[in-house]
Amino acid sequence: MHELSIVASIVDSVTETMAAYPGSRVKEVRLRIGALASVIEDSLQFCYGLGTQGTPLEGSTLIVKILPVRMHCDGCTSDVEIASLQSFRCPHCNEPLTDMRQGRELELDSIEIEEVEATV
Amino acid sequence: MTTRIVELRQGILKKNDELARGLRSQFETAGVLVLNLVSSPGTGKTEFLQGTLRELISSGSRAAALVGDLETDNDARRLAASGAPVRQINTHGICHLEAEMVSKHLDGWNLADLDYLFIENVGNLVCPSSYDLGEKIRVALLSVTEGEDKPLKYPTIYNSADVAVITKVDIAEAVGFDRATALKNISEIRPGIRIFETSAKSGVGMAEWLAYLAELRPLR
Ligand SMILES: Nc1nc2c(ncn2[C@@H]2O[C@H](COP(=O)(O)OP(=O)(O)OP(=O)(O)O)[C@@H](O)[C@H]2O)c(=O)[nH]1
Ligand SMILES: [Mg+2]
Ligand SMILES: [Zn+2]
């Protein structure tokens, strides 16, 4: 359950960013997570609800984009997506794959913020 | 009410990654080889490490260990019996080690005086894989008692390993360990990975492992 630590890191970064936007609130937080990043989206969503309470992120929506594992295949001399995480072999030529190009990302991509109208 | 998108494009574990990068260059400068041992609880990390430290120390190498544990210092006491300097990292319930914990526990050690530094991670096959500790070599262990399909169930950790160690081979037969399938599964997840088959209890396979460690550290 390191999802809670991950949420804590997200809260820190977003809170830091929000200091530059006084009077705004966070609507959405968007992540890019590699399929091999060992993060389970359900636990992440669950921990997000808990970990954002009492922070500027409270009530915001977490959007997780899962990135498939992409490997470079020497046989095909091109990048291929593996079909299953249980076999690191090229789906075209069966070559064993060792050169990962995508799949371990744990990225905070962007946030959507809403400016709350100033009272005149 | 207006909304806008603010691009952040940063690693979520940026702080850990930066610290780990700093540690890695510190280790390289000091000339100490750092290995991070990961596996399920009970695979035999402490036993394997104890045997490794004992052999290294008796052959004149300078080796030390950091050991992560949720609550106790039992593993640290077992490892210290080898004569090597050992420090306990109590994570207080956190299921993995982080670069900052490693960094804090190096205080007062002169890394340049060490040939090897082993870090025994918390027994967990999921969380440690996301946290770089600045190690050069990540060692994933698998015991003969925990099922040949472990690598398939936890591809993230086995795929991130540099070497694999099968432990407890002394009881392989008794538990009906299917060696060929285990080797195949590890290689399916991490093609080309070097695999050691060992028993810290009987000593089988430890010589090959120690030769590999010597090979990794040709300086001195
Ligand atoms: N038969 C046999 N038993 C072993 C061997 N290595 C470890 N064990 C036993 O397996 C159990 C767990 O070993 P540990 O070394 O504590 O395992 P660990 O991976 O450090 O466990 P955690 O730190 O709790 O994750 C102990 O009862 C050991 O005596 C081995 O080579 N052969
Ligand atoms: Mg242990
Ligand atoms: Zn191919």
mmCIF file of N, CA and C in Angstrom, chain A residues 1-2 5-6 9-10 12-14 16-17 21 27 30-31 33 36-38 85-89 96-98 100 104 106-117, chain B residues 1-15 94-96 98 124 126-127 129-131 151-153 155-157 159-161 185 187-192:
data_model
loop_
_atom_site.group_PDB
_atom_site.id
_atom_site.type_symbol
_atom_site.label_atom_id
_atom_site.label_comp_id
_atom_site.label_asym_id
_atom_site.label_seq_id
_atom_site.Cartn_x
_atom_site.Cartn_y
_atom_site.Cartn_z
ATOM 1 N N MET A 1 0.832 -1.222 0.000
ATOM 2 C CA MET A 1 0.000 0.000 0.000
ATOM 3 C C MET A 1 0.854 1.255 0.000
ATOM 4 N N HIS A 2 1.669 1.428 -1.039
ATOM 5 C CA HIS A 2 2.425 2.673 -1.097
ATOM 6 C C HIS A 2 1.625 3.748 -1.812
ATOM 7 N N SER A 5 1.528 6.927 0.128
ATOM 8 C CA SER A 5 2.724 7.770 -0.011
ATOM 9 C C SER A 5 2.688 8.511 -1.341
ATOM 10 N N ILE A 6 2.194 7.841 -2.364
ATOM 11 C CA ILE A 6 2.120 8.474 -3.676
ATOM 12 C C ILE A 6 1.147 9.647 -3.642
ATOM 13 N N SER A 9 2.724 12.620 -1.999
ATOM 14 C CA SER A 9 3.625 13.357 -2.899
ATOM 15 C C SER A 9 2.842 14.242 -3.860
ATOM 16 N N ILE A 10 1.714 13.719 -4.347
ATOM 17 C CA ILE A 10 0.880 14.499 -5.259
ATOM 18 C C ILE A 10 0.336 15.729 -4.537
ATOM 19 N N ASP A 12 1.592 17.309 -2.009
ATOM 20 C CA ASP A 12 2.678 18.281 -1.823
ATOM 21 C C ASP A 12 2.916 19.105 -3.083
ATOM 22 N N SER A 13 3.070 18.424 -4.216
ATOM 23 C CA SER A 13 3.376 19.125 -5.469
ATOM 24 C C SER A 13 2.252 20.060 -5.878
ATOM 25 N N VAL A 14 1.015 19.566 -5.797
ATOM 26 C CA VAL A 14 -0.113 20.388 -6.249
ATOM 27 C C VAL A 14 -0.316 21.578 -5.304
ATOM 28 N N GLU A 16 1.918 23.101 -3.611
ATOM 29 C CA GLU A 16 2.999 24.035 -3.944
ATOM 30 C C GLU A 16 2.624 24.871 -5.178
ATOM 31 N N THR A 17 2.117 24.191 -6.198
ATOM 32 C CA THR A 17 1.716 24.871 -7.436
ATOM 33 C C THR A 17 0.580 25.854 -7.177
ATOM 34 N N TYR A 21 -1.650 30.480 -7.538
ATOM 35 C CA TYR A 21 -3.001 30.786 -8.034
ATOM 36 C C TYR A 21 -3.966 31.032 -6.880
ATOM 37 N N LYS A 27 -9.834 21.377 -9.577
ATOM 38 C CA LYS A 27 -10.984 20.585 -10.038
ATOM 39 C C LYS A 27 -10.583 19.162 -10.385
ATOM 40 N N ARG A 30 -4.487 15.118 -13.059
ATOM 41 C CA ARG A 30 -4.308 14.083 -14.100
ATOM 42 C C ARG A 30 -2.926 13.443 -14.015
ATOM 43 N N LEU A 31 -2.936 12.121 -13.955
ATOM 44 C CA LEU A 31 -1.679 11.373 -13.845
ATOM 45 C C LEU A 31 -1.440 10.519 -15.089
ATOM 46 N N ILE A 33 0.401 6.936 -15.638
ATOM 47 C CA ILE A 33 0.989 5.831 -14.883
ATOM 48 C C ILE A 33 1.299 4.663 -15.826
ATOM 49 N N LEU A 36 3.556 -0.892 -15.750
ATOM 50 C CA LEU A 36 4.490 -1.652 -14.919
ATOM 51 C C LEU A 36 4.973 -0.822 -13.728
ATOM 52 N N ALA A 37 4.179 0.156 -13.335
ATOM 53 C CA ALA A 37 4.610 1.049 -12.257
ATOM 54 C C ALA A 37 4.193 0.538 -10.879
ATOM 55 N N SER A 38 3.572 -0.600 -10.822
ATOM 56 C CA SER A 38 3.116 -1.200 -9.561
ATOM 57 C C SER A 38 2.181 -0.311 -8.756
ATOM 58 N N LEU A 85 1.820 -8.685 -19.418
ATOM 59 C CA LEU A 85 2.956 -8.404 -18.538
ATOM 60 C C LEU A 85 3.643 -9.696 -18.099
ATOM 61 N N GLN A 86 3.113 -10.835 -18.525
ATOM 62 C CA GLN A 86 3.685 -12.118 -18.117
ATOM 63 C C GLN A 86 4.708 -12.641 -19.114
ATOM 64 N N SER A 87 4.875 -11.912 -20.207
ATOM 65 C CA SER A 87 5.857 -12.378 -21.181
ATOM 66 C C SER A 87 6.485 -11.202 -21.918
ATOM 67 N N PHE A 88 7.789 -11.060 -21.715
ATOM 68 C CA PHE A 88 8.502 -9.978 -22.389
ATOM 69 C C PHE A 88 9.115 -10.502 -23.681
ATOM 70 N N ARG A 89 8.214 -10.760 -24.622
ATOM 71 C CA ARG A 89 8.613 -11.234 -25.944
ATOM 72 C C ARG A 89 7.887 -10.435 -26.993
ATOM 73 N N PRO A 96 13.100 -12.075 -27.248
ATOM 74 C CA PRO A 96 13.002 -11.587 -25.866
ATOM 75 C C PRO A 96 13.279 -10.075 -25.815
ATOM 76 N N LEU A 97 12.540 -9.380 -24.978
ATOM 77 C CA LEU A 97 12.645 -7.917 -24.957
ATOM 78 C C LEU A 97 13.248 -7.432 -23.649
ATOM 79 N N THR A 98 14.268 -6.573 -23.754
ATOM 80 C CA THR A 98 14.918 -6.056 -22.545
ATOM 81 C C THR A 98 14.972 -4.536 -22.501
ATOM 82 N N MET A 100 13.296 -1.267 -22.365
ATOM 83 C CA MET A 100 11.998 -0.645 -22.123
ATOM 84 C C MET A 100 11.990 0.831 -22.505
ATOM 85 N N ARG A 104 7.065 2.427 -16.890
ATOM 86 C CA ARG A 104 7.295 2.611 -15.460
ATOM 87 C C ARG A 104 6.956 4.028 -14.982
ATOM 88 N N LEU A 106 5.474 7.332 -13.462
ATOM 89 C CA LEU A 106 4.634 7.718 -12.322
ATOM 90 C C LEU A 106 4.641 9.234 -12.387
ATOM 91 N N GLU A 107 3.791 9.783 -13.255
ATOM 92 C CA GLU A 107 3.891 11.215 -13.548
ATOM 93 C C GLU A 107 2.653 11.999 -13.192
ATOM 94 N N LEU A 108 2.925 13.185 -12.676
ATOM 95 C CA LEU A 108 1.874 14.169 -12.457
ATOM 96 C C LEU A 108 1.852 14.989 -13.734
ATOM 97 N N ASP A 109 0.818 14.802 -14.529
ATOM 98 C CA ASP A 109 0.790 15.410 -15.865
ATOM 99 C C ASP A 109 0.316 16.859 -15.814
ATOM 100 N N SER A 110 -0.900 17.080 -15.310
ATOM 101 C CA SER A 110 -1.432 18.445 -15.258
ATOM 102 C C SER A 110 -2.554 18.518 -14.238
ATOM 103 N N ILE A 111 -2.964 19.751 -13.930
ATOM 104 C CA ILE A 111 -4.137 19.924 -13.070
ATOM 105 C C ILE A 111 -5.095 20.897 -13.752
ATOM 106 N N GLU A 112 -6.366 20.739 -13.491
ATOM 107 C CA GLU A 112 -7.331 21.717 -13.974
ATOM 108 C C GLU A 112 -7.779 22.523 -12.763
ATOM 109 N N ILE A 113 -7.682 23.835 -12.885
ATOM 110 C CA ILE A 113 -8.074 24.670 -11.758
ATOM 111 C C ILE A 113 -9.180 25.629 -12.178
ATOM 112 N N GLU A 114 -9.910 26.064 -11.178
ATOM 113 C CA GLU A 114 -11.066 26.914 -11.437
ATOM 114 C C GLU A 114 -10.887 28.185 -10.619
ATOM 115 N N GLU A 115 -10.978 29.317 -11.329
ATOM 116 C CA GLU A 115 -10.862 30.571 -10.579
ATOM 117 C C GLU A 115 -12.205 30.885 -9.958
ATOM 118 N N VAL A 116 -12.207 31.023 -8.668
ATOM 119 C CA VAL A 116 -13.438 31.358 -7.965
ATOM 120 C C VAL A 116 -13.594 32.866 -8.099
ATOM 121 N N GLU A 117 -14.787 33.323 -8.580
ATOM 122 C CA GLU A 117 -14.981 34.759 -8.844
ATOM 123 C C GLU A 117 -14.790 35.614 -7.593
ATOM 124 N N MET B 1 -17.084 31.951 -14.004
ATOM 125 C CA MET B 1 -16.009 31.114 -13.465
ATOM 126 C C MET B 1 -15.165 30.554 -14.605
ATOM 127 N N THR B 2 -13.880 30.792 -14.540
ATOM 128 C CA THR B 2 -13.042 30.273 -15.617
ATOM 129 C C THR B 2 -12.166 29.137 -15.105
ATOM 130 N N THR B 3 -11.959 28.180 -15.985
ATOM 131 C CA THR B 3 -11.072 27.081 -15.616
ATOM 132 C C THR B 3 -9.847 27.125 -16.510
ATOM 133 N N ARG B 4 -8.785 26.594 -16.021
ATOM 134 C CA ARG B 4 -7.606 26.462 -16.869
ATOM 135 C C ARG B 4 -6.774 25.254 -16.467
ATOM 136 N N ILE B 5 -5.977 24.837 -17.440
ATOM 137 C CA ILE B 5 -5.117 23.667 -17.225
ATOM 138 C C ILE B 5 -3.709 24.169 -16.909
ATOM 139 N N VAL B 6 -3.135 23.647 -15.848
ATOM 140 C CA VAL B 6 -1.733 23.954 -15.551
ATOM 141 C C VAL B 6 -0.921 22.682 -15.780
ATOM 142 N N GLU B 7 0.006 22.754 -16.721
ATOM 143 C CA GLU B 7 0.855 21.590 -17.016
ATOM 144 C C GLU B 7 1.907 21.433 -15.929
ATOM 145 N N LEU B 8 2.071 20.239 -15.395
ATOM 146 C CA LEU B 8 3.095 20.027 -14.370
ATOM 147 C C LEU B 8 4.220 19.121 -14.873
ATOM 148 N N ARG B 9 3.815 18.061 -15.600
ATOM 149 C CA ARG B 9 4.799 17.154 -16.218
ATOM 150 C C ARG B 9 5.992 16.826 -15.335
ATOM 151 N N GLN B 10 5.728 16.285 -14.175
ATOM 152 C CA GLN B 10 6.831 15.925 -13.284
ATOM 153 C C GLN B 10 6.628 14.547 -12.673
ATOM 154 N N GLY B 11 7.723 13.932 -12.308
ATOM 155 C CA GLY B 11 7.639 12.631 -11.662
ATOM 156 C C GLY B 11 6.980 12.784 -10.308
ATOM 157 N N ILE B 12 6.066 11.901 -9.980
ATOM 158 C CA ILE B 12 5.395 11.974 -8.683
ATOM 159 C C ILE B 12 6.404 11.734 -7.564
ATOM 160 N N LEU B 13 7.356 10.823 -7.811
ATOM 161 C CA LEU B 13 8.355 10.517 -6.794
ATOM 162 C C LEU B 13 9.650 11.286 -7.057
ATOM 163 N N LYS B 14 9.474 12.492 -7.608
ATOM 164 C CA LYS B 14 10.615 13.342 -7.974
ATOM 165 C C LYS B 14 11.616 13.508 -6.844
ATOM 166 N N LYS B 15 11.120 13.738 -5.630
ATOM 167 C CA LYS B 15 12.028 13.963 -4.496
ATOM 168 C C LYS B 15 12.872 12.719 -4.229
ATOM 169 N N ILE B 94 5.771 1.634 7.187
ATOM 170 C CA ILE B 94 5.864 1.909 5.746
ATOM 171 C C ILE B 94 6.409 0.648 5.069
ATOM 172 N N CYS B 95 5.783 0.286 3.956
ATOM 173 C CA CYS B 95 6.013 -1.029 3.361
ATOM 174 C C CYS B 95 7.202 -1.112 2.415
ATOM 175 N N HIS B 96 8.055 -0.095 2.415
ATOM 176 C CA HIS B 96 9.206 -0.094 1.499
ATOM 177 C C HIS B 96 10.245 0.870 2.049
ATOM 178 N N GLU B 98 12.820 4.088 1.372
ATOM 179 C CA GLU B 98 12.937 5.232 0.468
ATOM 180 C C GLU B 98 14.358 5.768 0.560
ATOM 181 N N ASN B 124 8.325 -7.364 0.648
ATOM 182 C CA ASN B 124 7.152 -6.856 -0.050
ATOM 183 C C ASN B 124 7.483 -6.924 -1.543
ATOM 184 N N VAL B 126 5.664 -5.567 -4.008
ATOM 185 C CA VAL B 126 5.019 -4.540 -4.825
ATOM 186 C C VAL B 126 5.713 -3.182 -4.665
ATOM 187 N N CYS B 127 5.615 -2.645 -3.460
ATOM 188 C CA CYS B 127 5.990 -1.251 -3.249
ATOM 189 C C CYS B 127 7.475 -0.924 -3.467
ATOM 190 N N SER B 129 9.500 -1.684 -5.572
ATOM 191 C CA SER B 129 9.943 -1.542 -6.957
ATOM 192 C C SER B 129 9.886 -0.102 -7.451
ATOM 193 N N SER B 130 9.065 0.731 -6.850
ATOM 194 C CA SER B 130 8.943 2.122 -7.318
ATOM 195 C C SER B 130 9.999 3.053 -6.732
ATOM 196 N N TYR B 131 10.702 2.578 -5.690
ATOM 197 C CA TYR B 131 11.609 3.489 -4.985
ATOM 198 C C TYR B 131 13.071 3.158 -5.236
ATOM 199 N N PRO B 151 7.114 -14.847 -10.166
ATOM 200 C CA PRO B 151 7.554 -13.809 -11.114
ATOM 201 C C PRO B 151 6.436 -13.352 -12.052
ATOM 202 N N LEU B 152 5.542 -14.288 -12.399
ATOM 203 C CA LEU B 152 4.442 -13.930 -13.302
ATOM 204 C C LEU B 152 3.406 -13.077 -12.581
ATOM 205 N N LYS B 153 3.261 -13.336 -11.267
ATOM 206 C CA LYS B 153 2.277 -12.570 -10.490
ATOM 207 C C LYS B 153 2.788 -11.186 -10.140
ATOM 208 N N PRO B 155 5.302 -9.154 -11.942
ATOM 209 C CA PRO B 155 6.278 -8.848 -12.997
ATOM 210 C C PRO B 155 7.031 -7.542 -12.746
ATOM 211 N N THR B 156 6.378 -6.603 -12.071
ATOM 212 C CA THR B 156 7.014 -5.300 -11.886
ATOM 213 C C THR B 156 8.352 -5.426 -11.176
ATOM 214 N N ILE B 157 8.367 -6.173 -10.090
ATOM 215 C CA ILE B 157 9.598 -6.238 -9.309
ATOM 216 C C ILE B 157 10.640 -7.115 -9.992
ATOM 217 N N ASN B 159 10.903 -7.694 -13.139
ATOM 218 C CA ASN B 159 11.395 -7.035 -14.348
ATOM 219 C C ASN B 159 12.396 -5.928 -14.031
ATOM 220 N N SER B 160 12.296 -5.363 -12.821
ATOM 221 C CA SER B 160 13.200 -4.261 -12.488
ATOM 222 C C SER B 160 14.514 -4.766 -11.881
ATOM 223 N N ALA B 161 14.652 -6.095 -11.736
ATOM 224 C CA ALA B 161 15.839 -6.649 -11.084
ATOM 225 C C ALA B 161 17.005 -6.792 -12.051
ATOM 226 N N ASN B 185 10.054 -18.931 -15.908
ATOM 227 C CA ASN B 185 9.206 -17.790 -15.557
ATOM 228 C C ASN B 185 10.032 -16.531 -15.278
ATOM 229 N N SER B 187 12.943 -15.820 -16.519
ATOM 230 C CA SER B 187 13.499 -15.351 -17.790
ATOM 231 C C SER B 187 12.446 -14.781 -18.727
ATOM 232 N N GLU B 188 11.213 -15.238 -18.546
ATOM 233 C CA GLU B 188 10.123 -14.713 -19.373
ATOM 234 C C GLU B 188 9.832 -13.251 -19.001
ATOM 235 N N ILE B 189 9.995 -12.940 -17.716
ATOM 236 C CA ILE B 189 9.735 -11.585 -17.220
ATOM 237 C C ILE B 189 10.960 -10.686 -17.406
ATOM 238 N N ARG B 190 12.140 -11.293 -17.285
ATOM 239 C CA ARG B 190 13.370 -10.501 -17.412
ATOM 240 C C ARG B 190 14.368 -11.278 -18.269
ATOM 241 N N PRO B 191 14.170 -11.235 -19.588
ATOM 242 C CA PRO B 191 15.041 -12.031 -20.462
ATOM 243 C C PRO B 191 16.520 -11.713 -20.231
ATOM 244 N N GLY B 192 17.325 -12.765 -20.180
ATOM 245 C CA GLY B 192 18.770 -12.587 -20.065
ATOM 246 C C GLY B 192 19.288 -12.400 -18.652
#
